[in-house]
PDB file of C-alpha atoms in Angstrom:
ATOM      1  CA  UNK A  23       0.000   0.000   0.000  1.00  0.00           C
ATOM      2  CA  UNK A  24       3.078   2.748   0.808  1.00  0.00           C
ATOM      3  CA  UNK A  25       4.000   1.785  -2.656  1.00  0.00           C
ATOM      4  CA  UNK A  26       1.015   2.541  -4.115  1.00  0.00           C
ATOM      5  CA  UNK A  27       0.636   5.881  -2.096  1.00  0.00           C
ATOM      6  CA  UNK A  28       3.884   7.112  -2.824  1.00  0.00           C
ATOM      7  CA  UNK A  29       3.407   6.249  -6.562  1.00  0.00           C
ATOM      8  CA  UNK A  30       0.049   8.129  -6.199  1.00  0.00           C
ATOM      9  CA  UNK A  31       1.849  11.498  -4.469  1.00  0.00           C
ATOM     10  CA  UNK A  32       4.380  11.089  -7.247  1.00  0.00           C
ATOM     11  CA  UNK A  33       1.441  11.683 -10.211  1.00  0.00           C
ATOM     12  CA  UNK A  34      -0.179  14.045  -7.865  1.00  0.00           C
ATOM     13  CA  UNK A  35       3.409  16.040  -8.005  1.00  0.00           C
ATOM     14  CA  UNK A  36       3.835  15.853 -11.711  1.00  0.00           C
ATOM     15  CA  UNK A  37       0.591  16.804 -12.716  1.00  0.00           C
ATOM     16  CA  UNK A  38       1.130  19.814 -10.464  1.00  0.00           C
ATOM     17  CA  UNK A  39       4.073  20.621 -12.119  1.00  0.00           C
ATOM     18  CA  UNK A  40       2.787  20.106 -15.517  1.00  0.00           C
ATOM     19  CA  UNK A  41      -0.089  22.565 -14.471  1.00  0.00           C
ATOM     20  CA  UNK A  42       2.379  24.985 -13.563  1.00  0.00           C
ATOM     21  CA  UNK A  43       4.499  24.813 -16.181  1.00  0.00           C
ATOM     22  CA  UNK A  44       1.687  24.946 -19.011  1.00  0.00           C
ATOM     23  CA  UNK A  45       0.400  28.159 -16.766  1.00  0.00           C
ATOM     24  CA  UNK A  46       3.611  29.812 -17.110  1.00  0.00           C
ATOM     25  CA  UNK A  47       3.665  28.800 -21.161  1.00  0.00           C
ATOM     26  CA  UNK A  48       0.796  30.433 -21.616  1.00  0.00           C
ATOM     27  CA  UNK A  49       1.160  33.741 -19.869  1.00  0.00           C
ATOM     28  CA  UNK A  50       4.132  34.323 -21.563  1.00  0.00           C
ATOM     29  CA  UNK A  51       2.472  34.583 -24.538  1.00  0.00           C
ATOM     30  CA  UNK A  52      -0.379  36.030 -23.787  1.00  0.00           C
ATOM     31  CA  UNK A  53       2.759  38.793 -23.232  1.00  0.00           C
ATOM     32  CA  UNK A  54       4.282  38.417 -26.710  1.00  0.00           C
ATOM     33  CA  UNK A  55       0.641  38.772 -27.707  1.00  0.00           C
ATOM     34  CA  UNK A  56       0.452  41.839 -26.293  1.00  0.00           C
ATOM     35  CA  UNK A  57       3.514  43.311 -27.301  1.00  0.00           C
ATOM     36  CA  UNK A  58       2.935  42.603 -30.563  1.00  0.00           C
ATOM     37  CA  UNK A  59      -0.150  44.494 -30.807  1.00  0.00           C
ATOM     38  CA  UNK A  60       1.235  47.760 -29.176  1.00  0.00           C
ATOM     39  CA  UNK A  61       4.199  47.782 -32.114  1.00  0.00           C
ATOM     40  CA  UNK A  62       1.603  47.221 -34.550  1.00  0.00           C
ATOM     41  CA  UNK A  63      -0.618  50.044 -36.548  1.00  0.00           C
ATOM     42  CA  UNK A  64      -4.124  51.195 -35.329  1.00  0.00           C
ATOM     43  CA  UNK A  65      -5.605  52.070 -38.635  1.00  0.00           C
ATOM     44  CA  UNK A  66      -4.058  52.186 -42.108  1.00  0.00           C
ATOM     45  CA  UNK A  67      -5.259  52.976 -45.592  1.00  0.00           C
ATOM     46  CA  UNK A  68      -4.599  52.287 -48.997  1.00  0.00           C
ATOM     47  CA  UNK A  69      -4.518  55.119 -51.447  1.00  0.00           C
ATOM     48  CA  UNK A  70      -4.581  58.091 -48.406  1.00  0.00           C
ATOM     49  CA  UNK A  71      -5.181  61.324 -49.629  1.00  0.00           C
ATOM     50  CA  UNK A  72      -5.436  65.108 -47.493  1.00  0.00           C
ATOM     51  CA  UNK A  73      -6.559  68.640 -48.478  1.00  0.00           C
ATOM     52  CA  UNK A  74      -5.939  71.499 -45.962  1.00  0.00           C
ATOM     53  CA  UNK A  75      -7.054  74.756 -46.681  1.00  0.00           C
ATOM     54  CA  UNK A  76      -6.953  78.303 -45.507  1.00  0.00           C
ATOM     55  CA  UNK A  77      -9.314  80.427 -43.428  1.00  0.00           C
ATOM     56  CA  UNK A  78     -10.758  81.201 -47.225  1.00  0.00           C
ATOM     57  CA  UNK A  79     -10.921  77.561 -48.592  1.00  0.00           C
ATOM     58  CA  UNK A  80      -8.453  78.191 -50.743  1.00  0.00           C
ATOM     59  CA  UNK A  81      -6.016  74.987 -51.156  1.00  0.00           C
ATOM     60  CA  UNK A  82      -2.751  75.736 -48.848  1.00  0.00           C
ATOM     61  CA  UNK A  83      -1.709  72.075 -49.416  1.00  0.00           C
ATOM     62  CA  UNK A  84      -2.024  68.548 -50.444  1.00  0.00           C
ATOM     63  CA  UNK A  85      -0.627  64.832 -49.267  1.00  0.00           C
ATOM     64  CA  UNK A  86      -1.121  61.950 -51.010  1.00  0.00           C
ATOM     65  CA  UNK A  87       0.098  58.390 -50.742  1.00  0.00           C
ATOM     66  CA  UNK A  88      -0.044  54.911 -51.736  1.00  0.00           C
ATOM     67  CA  UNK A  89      -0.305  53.425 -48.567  1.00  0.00           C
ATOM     68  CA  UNK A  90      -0.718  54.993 -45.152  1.00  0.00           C
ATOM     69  CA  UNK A  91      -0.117  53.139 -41.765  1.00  0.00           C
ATOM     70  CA  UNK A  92      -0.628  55.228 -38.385  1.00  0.00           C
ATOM     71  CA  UNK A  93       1.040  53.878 -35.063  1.00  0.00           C
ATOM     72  CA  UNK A  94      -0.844  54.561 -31.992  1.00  0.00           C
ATOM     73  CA  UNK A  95       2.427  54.201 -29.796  1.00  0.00           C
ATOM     74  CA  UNK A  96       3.991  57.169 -31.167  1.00  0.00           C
ATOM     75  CA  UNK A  97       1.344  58.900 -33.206  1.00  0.00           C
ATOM     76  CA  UNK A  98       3.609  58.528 -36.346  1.00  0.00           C
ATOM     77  CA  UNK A  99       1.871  58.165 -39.879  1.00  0.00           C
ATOM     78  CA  UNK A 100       4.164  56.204 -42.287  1.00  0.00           C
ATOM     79  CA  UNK A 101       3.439  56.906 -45.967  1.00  0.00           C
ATOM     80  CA  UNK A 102       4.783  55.214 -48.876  1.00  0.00           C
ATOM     81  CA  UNK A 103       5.376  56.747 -51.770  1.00  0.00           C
ATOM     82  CA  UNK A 104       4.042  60.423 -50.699  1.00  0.00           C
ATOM     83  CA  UNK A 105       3.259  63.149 -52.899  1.00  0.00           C
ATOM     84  CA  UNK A 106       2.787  66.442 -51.479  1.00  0.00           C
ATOM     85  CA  UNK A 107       1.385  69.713 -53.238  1.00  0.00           C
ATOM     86  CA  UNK A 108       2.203  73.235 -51.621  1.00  0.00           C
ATOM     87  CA  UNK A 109      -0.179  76.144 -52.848  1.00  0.00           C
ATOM     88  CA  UNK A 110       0.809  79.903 -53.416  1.00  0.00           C
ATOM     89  CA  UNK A 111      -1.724  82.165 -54.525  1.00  0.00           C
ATOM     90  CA  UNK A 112      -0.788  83.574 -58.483  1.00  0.00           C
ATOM     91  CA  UNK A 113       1.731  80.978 -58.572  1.00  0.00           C
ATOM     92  CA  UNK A 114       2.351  77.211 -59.920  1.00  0.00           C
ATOM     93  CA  UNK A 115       2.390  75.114 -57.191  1.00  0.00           C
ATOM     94  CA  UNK A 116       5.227  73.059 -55.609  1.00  0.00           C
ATOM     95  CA  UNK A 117       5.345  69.163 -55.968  1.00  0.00           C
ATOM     96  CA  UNK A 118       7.442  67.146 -53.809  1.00  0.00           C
ATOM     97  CA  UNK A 119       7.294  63.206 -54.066  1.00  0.00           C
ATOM     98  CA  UNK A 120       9.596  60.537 -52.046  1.00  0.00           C
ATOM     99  CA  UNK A 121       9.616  57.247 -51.696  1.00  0.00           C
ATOM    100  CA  UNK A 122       8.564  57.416 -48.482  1.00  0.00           C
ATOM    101  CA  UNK A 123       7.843  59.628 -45.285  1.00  0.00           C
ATOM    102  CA  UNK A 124       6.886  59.740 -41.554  1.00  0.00           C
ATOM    103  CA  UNK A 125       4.673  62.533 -40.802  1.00  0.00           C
ATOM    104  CA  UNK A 126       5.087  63.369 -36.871  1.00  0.00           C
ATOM    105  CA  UNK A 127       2.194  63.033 -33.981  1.00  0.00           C
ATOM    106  CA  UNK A 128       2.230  67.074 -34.183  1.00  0.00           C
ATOM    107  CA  UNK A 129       0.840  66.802 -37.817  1.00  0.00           C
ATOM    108  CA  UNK A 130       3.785  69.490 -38.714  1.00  0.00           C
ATOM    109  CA  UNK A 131       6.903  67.386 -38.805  1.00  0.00           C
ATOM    110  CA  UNK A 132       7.136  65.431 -42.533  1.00  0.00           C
ATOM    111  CA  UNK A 133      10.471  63.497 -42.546  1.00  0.00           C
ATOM    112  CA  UNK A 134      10.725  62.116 -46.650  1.00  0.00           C
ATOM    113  CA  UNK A 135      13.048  59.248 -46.579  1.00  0.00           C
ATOM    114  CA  UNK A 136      14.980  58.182 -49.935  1.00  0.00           C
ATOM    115  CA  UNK A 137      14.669  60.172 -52.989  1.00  0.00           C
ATOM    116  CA  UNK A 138      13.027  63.195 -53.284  1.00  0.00           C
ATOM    117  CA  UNK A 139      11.761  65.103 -56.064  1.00  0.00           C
ATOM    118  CA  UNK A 140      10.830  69.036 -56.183  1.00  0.00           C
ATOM    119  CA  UNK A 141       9.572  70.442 -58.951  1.00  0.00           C
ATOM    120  CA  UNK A 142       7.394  73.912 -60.196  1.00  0.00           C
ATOM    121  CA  UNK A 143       6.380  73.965 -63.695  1.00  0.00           C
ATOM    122  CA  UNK A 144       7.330  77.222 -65.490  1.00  0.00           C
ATOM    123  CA  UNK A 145       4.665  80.441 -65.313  1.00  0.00           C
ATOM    124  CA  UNK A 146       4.322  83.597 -66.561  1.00  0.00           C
ATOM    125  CA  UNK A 147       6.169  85.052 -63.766  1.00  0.00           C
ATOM    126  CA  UNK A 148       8.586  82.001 -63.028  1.00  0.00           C
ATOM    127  CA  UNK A 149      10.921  79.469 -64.715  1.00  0.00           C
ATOM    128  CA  UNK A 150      10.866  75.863 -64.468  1.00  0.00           C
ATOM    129  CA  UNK A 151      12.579  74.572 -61.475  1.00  0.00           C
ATOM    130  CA  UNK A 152      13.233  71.014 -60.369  1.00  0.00           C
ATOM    131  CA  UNK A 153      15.042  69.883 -57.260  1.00  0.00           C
ATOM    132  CA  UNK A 154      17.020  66.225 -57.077  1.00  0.00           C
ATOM    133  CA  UNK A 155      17.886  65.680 -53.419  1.00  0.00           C
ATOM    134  CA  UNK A 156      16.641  62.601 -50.185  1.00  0.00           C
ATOM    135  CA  UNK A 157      15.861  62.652 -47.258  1.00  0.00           C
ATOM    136  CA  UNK A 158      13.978  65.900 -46.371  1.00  0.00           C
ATOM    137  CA  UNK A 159      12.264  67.010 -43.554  1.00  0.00           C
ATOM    138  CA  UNK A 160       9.386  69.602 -44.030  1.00  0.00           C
ATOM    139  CA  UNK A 161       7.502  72.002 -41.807  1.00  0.00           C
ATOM    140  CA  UNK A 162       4.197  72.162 -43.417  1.00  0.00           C
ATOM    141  CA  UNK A 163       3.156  75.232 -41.384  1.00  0.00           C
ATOM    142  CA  UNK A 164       5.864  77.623 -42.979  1.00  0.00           C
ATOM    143  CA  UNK A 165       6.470  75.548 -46.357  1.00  0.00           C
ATOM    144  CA  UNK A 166       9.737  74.742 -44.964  1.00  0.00           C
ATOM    145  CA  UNK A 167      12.267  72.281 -46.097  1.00  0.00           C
ATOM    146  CA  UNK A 168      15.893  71.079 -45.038  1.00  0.00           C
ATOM    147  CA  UNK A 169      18.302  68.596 -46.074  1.00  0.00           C
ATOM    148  CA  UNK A 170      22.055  67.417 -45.571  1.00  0.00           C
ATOM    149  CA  UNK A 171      22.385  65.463 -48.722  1.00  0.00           C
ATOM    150  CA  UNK A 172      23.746  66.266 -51.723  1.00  0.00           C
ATOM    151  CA  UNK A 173      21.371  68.414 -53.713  1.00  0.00           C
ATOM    152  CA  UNK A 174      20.830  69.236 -57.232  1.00  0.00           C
ATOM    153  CA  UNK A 175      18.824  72.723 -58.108  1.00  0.00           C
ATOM    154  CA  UNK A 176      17.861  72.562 -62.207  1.00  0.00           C
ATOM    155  CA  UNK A 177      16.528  75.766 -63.814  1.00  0.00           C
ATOM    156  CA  UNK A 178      16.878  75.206 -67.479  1.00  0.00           C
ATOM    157  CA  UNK A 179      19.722  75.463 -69.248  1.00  0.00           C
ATOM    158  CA  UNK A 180      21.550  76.187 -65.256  1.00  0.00           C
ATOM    159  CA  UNK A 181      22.406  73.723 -62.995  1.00  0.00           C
ATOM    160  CA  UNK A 182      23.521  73.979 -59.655  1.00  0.00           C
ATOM    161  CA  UNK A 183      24.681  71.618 -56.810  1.00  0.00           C
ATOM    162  CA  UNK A 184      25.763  71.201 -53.465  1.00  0.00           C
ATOM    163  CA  UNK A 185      25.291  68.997 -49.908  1.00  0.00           C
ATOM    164  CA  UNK A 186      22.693  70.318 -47.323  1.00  0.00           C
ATOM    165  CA  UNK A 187      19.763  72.557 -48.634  1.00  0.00           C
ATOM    166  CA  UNK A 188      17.240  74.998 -46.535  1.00  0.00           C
ATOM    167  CA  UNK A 189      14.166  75.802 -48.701  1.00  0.00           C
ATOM    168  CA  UNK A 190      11.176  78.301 -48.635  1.00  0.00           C
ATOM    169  CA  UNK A 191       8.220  77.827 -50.898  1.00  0.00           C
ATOM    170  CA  UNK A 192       6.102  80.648 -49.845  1.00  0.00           C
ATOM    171  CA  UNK A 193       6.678  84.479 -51.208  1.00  0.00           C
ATOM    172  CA  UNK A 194       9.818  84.981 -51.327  1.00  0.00           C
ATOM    173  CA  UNK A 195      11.142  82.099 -52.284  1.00  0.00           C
ATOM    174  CA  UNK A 196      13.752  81.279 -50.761  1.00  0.00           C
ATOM    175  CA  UNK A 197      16.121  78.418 -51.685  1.00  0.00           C
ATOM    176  CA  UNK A 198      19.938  77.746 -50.177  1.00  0.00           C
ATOM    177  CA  UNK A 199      22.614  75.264 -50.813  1.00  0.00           C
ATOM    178  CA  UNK A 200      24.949  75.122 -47.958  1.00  0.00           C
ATOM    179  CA  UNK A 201      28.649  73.894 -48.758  1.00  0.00           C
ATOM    180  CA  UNK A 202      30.409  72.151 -51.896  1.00  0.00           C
ATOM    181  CA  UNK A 203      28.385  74.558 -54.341  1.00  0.00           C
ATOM    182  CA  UNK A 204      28.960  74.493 -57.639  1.00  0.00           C
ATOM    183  CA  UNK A 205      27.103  75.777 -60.844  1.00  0.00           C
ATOM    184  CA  UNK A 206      27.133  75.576 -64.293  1.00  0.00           C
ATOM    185  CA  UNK A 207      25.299  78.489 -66.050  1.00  0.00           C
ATOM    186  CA  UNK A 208      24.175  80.073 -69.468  1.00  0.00           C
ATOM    187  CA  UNK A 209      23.697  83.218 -70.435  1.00  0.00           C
ATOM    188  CA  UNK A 210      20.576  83.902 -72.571  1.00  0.00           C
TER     189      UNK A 210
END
């Protein structure tokens, strides 16, 4: 009978043990689980598009993108493959496309990651200008932008180039290379 008794306190001890372990098991990832889901995106949609206007409802700007994901943990909005439209009144307006962007929680912050592409088509008033540069970061507030990279400024037949660019789009237009410039002009 002790034999028995013992044997039975022995099952009674590994089944409590296997209980405990399997508890254990499954907290943990009921954790990963959880984890998981903070890292991941709240919403997110598929051709995003937004219009902001002025206290007039004129257009002040434009951002567009093939895929938008927002994070709740930081308030970030990734875009991929943004294209963003800046408005001046009597003027063309600026495009500015990148392969893709974070847009901070303050909604003012646009970071464009890769490549980036400026361009104004020509007006009445204004040549054609097109800017080759990556990874830009862009006040949308003040119609700001910055860089460090290398930067290429094209205003047919002139070229100019240099690393790190500060940028104004709004009357007066304001646009700055910072070091290493160099230019390669014609005279009309």
């Amino acid at each position: 009978m002790t034999v028995l008794k013992n044997l039975q306190i022995f099952i009674y001890v590994g089944l409590a043990a296997l209980l405990s372990w399997w508890l254990v098991q499954l907290n943990e990832q009921r954790d990963a689980e959880i984890k998981i889901a903070e890292n991941s995106p709240d919403f997110f949609s598929m051709g995003y598009f937004k219009k902001e206007m002025n206290i007039d409802g004129v257009p002040k700007s434009e951002l567009a993108a093939e895929k938008m994901q927002h994070f709740k943990v930081d308030g970030s909005t990734h875009l991929e493959k943004p294209v963003m439209t800046l408005y001046n009144p009597n003027e063309m307006p600026w495009l500015i496309k990148a392969d893709s962007g974070v847009m901070a929680a303050d909604g003012d912050n646009l970071q464009l990651n890769g490549s980036a592409f400026i361009n104004r088509e020509a007006s009445k008033t204004n040549s054609a200008l097109t800017i080759n540069t990556s990874d830009l970061r862009v006040k949308l507030a003040s119609h700001y932008a910055e860089t460090r990279a290398w930067t290429e400024i094209i205003s047919p037949p002139n070229k100019t180039a240099g690393i790190g660019m500060e940028a104004t789009f709004v009357s007066p237009i304001h646009l700055k290379l910072l070091s290493k410039v160099k230019g390669r002009y014609e005279i009309k």
